[in-house]
Amino acid sequence: QVPVAALCGQVEGEPSALQQLGITFSQSILTRPLSEEEAMAYTSAHLTRAAASLATLLAKASGQETG
């Protein structure tokens, strides 16, 4: 089974329910509450930041730290 990470605007549901869907890890990409309009306008920036953070975590966990 391949681990699946879901970076979302909002995470809803219990971890066990998400795991049943095959989602190993889920996290909101938002750093604060935003209106739907604001969240959609800045999706790219928020997703880029969240993906970079997840990549750093995975690299550290595997012993391949990034700069």
CSV table of C-alpha atoms in Angstrom, one decimal:
chain,number,residue,atom,x,y,z
A,1,GLN,CA,0.0,0.0,0.0
A,2,VAL,CA,1.3,3.4,-1.0
A,3,PRO,CA,1.0,6.2,1.7
A,4,VAL,CA,-1.2,9.0,0.5
A,5,ALA,CA,-0.9,12.6,1.8
A,6,ALA,CA,-3.9,15.0,1.3
A,7,LEU,CA,-3.2,18.7,1.5
A,8,CYS,CA,-6.6,20.3,1.7
A,9,GLY,CA,-8.3,23.6,2.2
A,10,GLN,CA,-10.2,22.1,5.1
A,11,VAL,CA,-10.0,18.6,6.6
A,12,GLU,CA,-13.2,17.1,7.8
A,13,GLY,CA,-13.8,13.6,9.2
A,14,GLU,CA,-12.2,11.4,11.7
A,15,PRO,CA,-8.7,10.1,11.0
A,16,SER,CA,-10.1,6.5,10.9
A,17,ALA,CA,-12.6,7.4,8.2
A,18,LEU,CA,-9.9,9.1,6.2
A,19,GLN,CA,-7.7,6.0,6.5
A,20,GLN,CA,-10.5,3.8,5.2
A,21,LEU,CA,-10.4,6.0,2.1
A,22,GLY,CA,-6.7,5.3,1.8
A,23,ILE,CA,-5.5,8.7,3.1
A,24,THR,CA,-2.5,8.2,5.4
A,25,PHE,CA,-2.0,11.9,6.3
A,26,SER,CA,-4.1,15.0,5.9
A,27,GLN,CA,-3.5,18.6,6.6
A,28,SER,CA,-5.2,21.9,5.9
A,29,ILE,CA,-3.1,24.2,3.7
A,30,LEU,CA,-4.5,27.3,5.4
A,31,THR,CA,-2.7,29.0,8.3
A,32,ARG,CA,-5.7,31.0,9.5
A,33,PRO,CA,-9.4,31.1,8.9
A,34,LEU,CA,-10.2,32.7,5.5
A,35,SER,CA,-13.3,33.3,3.5
A,36,GLU,CA,-13.9,30.9,0.6
A,37,GLU,CA,-13.0,33.7,-1.8
A,38,GLU,CA,-9.7,34.5,-0.1
A,39,ALA,CA,-8.8,30.8,0.2
A,40,MET,CA,-9.4,30.3,-3.5
A,41,ALA,CA,-7.5,33.4,-4.5
A,42,TYR,CA,-4.4,32.3,-2.6
A,43,THR,CA,-4.6,28.5,-3.1
A,44,SER,CA,-1.4,28.3,-5.1
A,45,ALA,CA,0.7,30.1,-2.4
A,46,HIS,CA,-0.8,28.1,0.4
A,47,LEU,CA,-0.4,24.8,-1.4
A,48,THR,CA,3.2,25.6,-2.3
A,49,ARG,CA,4.0,26.4,1.3
A,50,ALA,CA,2.3,23.3,2.7
A,51,ALA,CA,3.9,21.0,0.1
A,52,ALA,CA,7.4,22.4,0.9
A,53,SER,CA,6.8,21.9,4.6
A,54,LEU,CA,5.6,18.3,4.0
A,55,ALA,CA,8.6,17.6,1.8
A,56,THR,CA,11.0,18.9,4.5
A,57,LEU,CA,9.3,16.7,7.1
A,58,LEU,CA,9.5,13.6,4.9
A,59,ALA,CA,13.2,14.3,4.0
A,60,LYS,CA,14.1,14.7,7.7
A,61,ALA,CA,12.1,11.5,8.6
A,62,SER,CA,14.1,9.6,6.0
A,63,GLY,CA,17.4,11.0,7.0
A,64,GLN,CA,17.8,13.1,3.9
A,65,GLU,CA,17.6,16.6,5.2
A,66,THR,CA,17.2,19.5,2.8
A,67,GLY,CA,18.6,23.0,3.0
